[in-house]
Amino acid sequence: MGKFVVFRGGQALGLHPQTVQRCVERAVAEGPMAALDDRPRPGREPKITLEAKAWLTSLSCRKAKELGYPHELWTTRLLAQHAREHGPAEGHPCLANLTQGTLCKILDSEEVKPHKVRYYLEKRDPEFAQKMAEVLCVYRRVKLLKKAARLKRKPNERVAIVSYDEKPGIQAIATTSPDLPPEPGVHATFTRDHEYKRHGTVTLLAGIDLVTGKVHAMVADRHRSREFVAFLKRLDQAYSADTAIHIILDNHSAHISKETKAWLAEQPAGRFKFTFTPKHGSWLNLVEGLFAKLARSVLRHIRVSSKQELRERIVAAIDFFNRDPVVHTWTYKLDKAT
């Protein structure tokens, strides 16, 4: 009966009955937990010493350019070659015949990937928390204005809060051959020639009224102080003279230039107020959602015959969005703003 159980158990697991029998005998003799692991075996002494592995790991943590190579980072092939050429002189003769595959195993065991780059963002604004709180306070004010609008209450003061930024470098790219439409049973997608022609770039300057959702925008060739002032003039015309225009924006040089400050100084007191996002805090600006939507739905595969056509298409897209305005809402850490 015992042999039959061993045979059936081995058959069910895809193992030879003798393998199952040895495991059962070992479990009886040494206990079931000991039978789960293989016994230690003498094996062959590793050819690459622990010291050589440590030297390799230390070497991989340096940049290849520091050792005179034109490469910025190591490739595993280059690192293995360097180890073969210089390892023996460093007291590690076992590396004389190091292969690329062995090197990869050593690096994997140390969890080191010297051929890859993972990005991080250094915190460069010591007042990040304070500036973030200021932006969140503006968003909390937007929340109160929206609530008053829903309840049809008249606010104590007329104010417009606009989230503003620029999207530069929008490329005007033309096709050199016509696109081919989808054809059932032949190809399911539009087909496009790989060649293209560049006609330059344009910049979109845009702001979202955070209470109404209306997008104010203009398209220009560049985004200098004069273009920013031109956008401010558009906002000035869009709102009545007794409305305070509060703008959330970043610290781009055009926003704090002498030309911009001179124009603002000529405006009535309280007409414009700026709240700046902290450095590397563009994610705090709600207008970035508009740019993402524009890139995803309009600009992603766009082809135009000229910069003028690109301008017209962008303006048409903004008009399309304004037919059914989306009221953007900020919720992250809003209740913690002080």
Tab-separated table of C-alpha atoms in Angstrom, residues 135 138-139 142 146 160-167 204-217 228 231-232 235 239 245-250 255 273-277 281-291 318 326-330:
chain	number	residue	atom	x	y	z
A	135	VAL	CA	-1.691	78.374	-3.613
A	138	VAL	CA	-6.406	80.457	-3.297
A	139	TYR	CA	-8.006	77.129	-4.239
A	142	VAL	CA	-12.278	79.198	-5.312
A	146	LYS	CA	-18.243	78.016	-6.343
A	160	ALA	CA	-11.809	86.221	-11.025
A	161	ILE	CA	-9.244	83.529	-10.225
A	162	VAL	CA	-7.234	82.322	-13.209
A	163	SER	CA	-4.755	79.442	-13.393
A	164	TYR	CA	-2.157	80.410	-16.026
A	165	ASP	CA	0.870	78.924	-17.788
A	166	GLU	CA	2.534	78.598	-21.188
A	167	LYS	CA	2.960	75.538	-23.370
A	204	LEU	CA	0.209	78.600	-26.286
A	205	LEU	CA	-0.440	81.061	-23.459
A	206	ALA	CA	-3.545	79.987	-21.572
A	207	GLY	CA	-5.428	80.528	-18.358
A	208	ILE	CA	-8.523	78.850	-16.905
A	209	ASP	CA	-11.102	80.758	-14.926
A	210	LEU	CA	-11.389	78.376	-11.986
A	211	VAL	CA	-14.952	79.414	-11.165
A	212	THR	CA	-16.546	79.315	-14.618
A	213	GLY	CA	-14.172	76.960	-16.445
A	214	LYS	CA	-13.711	79.395	-19.349
A	215	VAL	CA	-10.319	79.196	-21.057
A	216	HIS	CA	-8.550	82.411	-22.043
A	217	ALA	CA	-5.815	81.767	-24.602
A	228	PHE	CA	2.747	87.801	-21.429
A	231	PHE	CA	-2.185	88.078	-22.528
A	232	LEU	CA	-2.749	90.222	-19.438
A	235	LEU	CA	-7.700	89.314	-19.396
A	239	TYR	CA	-13.465	91.173	-17.069
A	245	ILE	CA	-8.064	89.336	-11.352
A	246	HIS	CA	-6.116	86.855	-9.231
A	247	ILE	CA	-3.634	84.755	-11.246
A	248	ILE	CA	-1.828	81.558	-10.197
A	249	LEU	CA	1.402	81.181	-12.200
A	250	ASP	CA	5.032	80.124	-11.985
A	255	HIS	CA	6.228	87.029	-15.282
A	273	LYS	CA	-2.695	89.941	-8.070
A	274	PHE	CA	-0.170	87.131	-8.618
A	275	THR	CA	0.293	83.995	-6.532
A	276	PHE	CA	3.423	82.119	-7.581
A	277	THR	CA	3.792	78.357	-7.390
A	281	GLY	CA	5.680	72.967	-8.244
A	282	SER	CA	3.992	73.177	-11.650
A	283	TRP	CA	1.830	70.212	-10.609
A	284	LEU	CA	0.066	72.643	-8.257
A	285	ASN	CA	-1.215	74.637	-11.226
A	286	LEU	CA	-4.574	73.389	-12.484
A	287	VAL	CA	-3.989	74.684	-16.013
A	288	GLU	CA	-1.591	71.763	-16.533
A	289	GLY	CA	-4.672	69.562	-16.816
A	290	LEU	CA	-5.835	71.623	-19.782
A	291	PHE	CA	-2.476	71.224	-21.508
A	318	ILE	CA	-9.916	76.262	-27.265
A	326	VAL	CA	-15.011	72.090	-17.480
A	327	VAL	CA	-14.752	73.547	-13.990
A	328	HIS	CA	-11.473	72.277	-12.592
A	329	THR	CA	-11.374	71.461	-8.877
A	330	TRP	CA	-8.410	70.992	-6.551
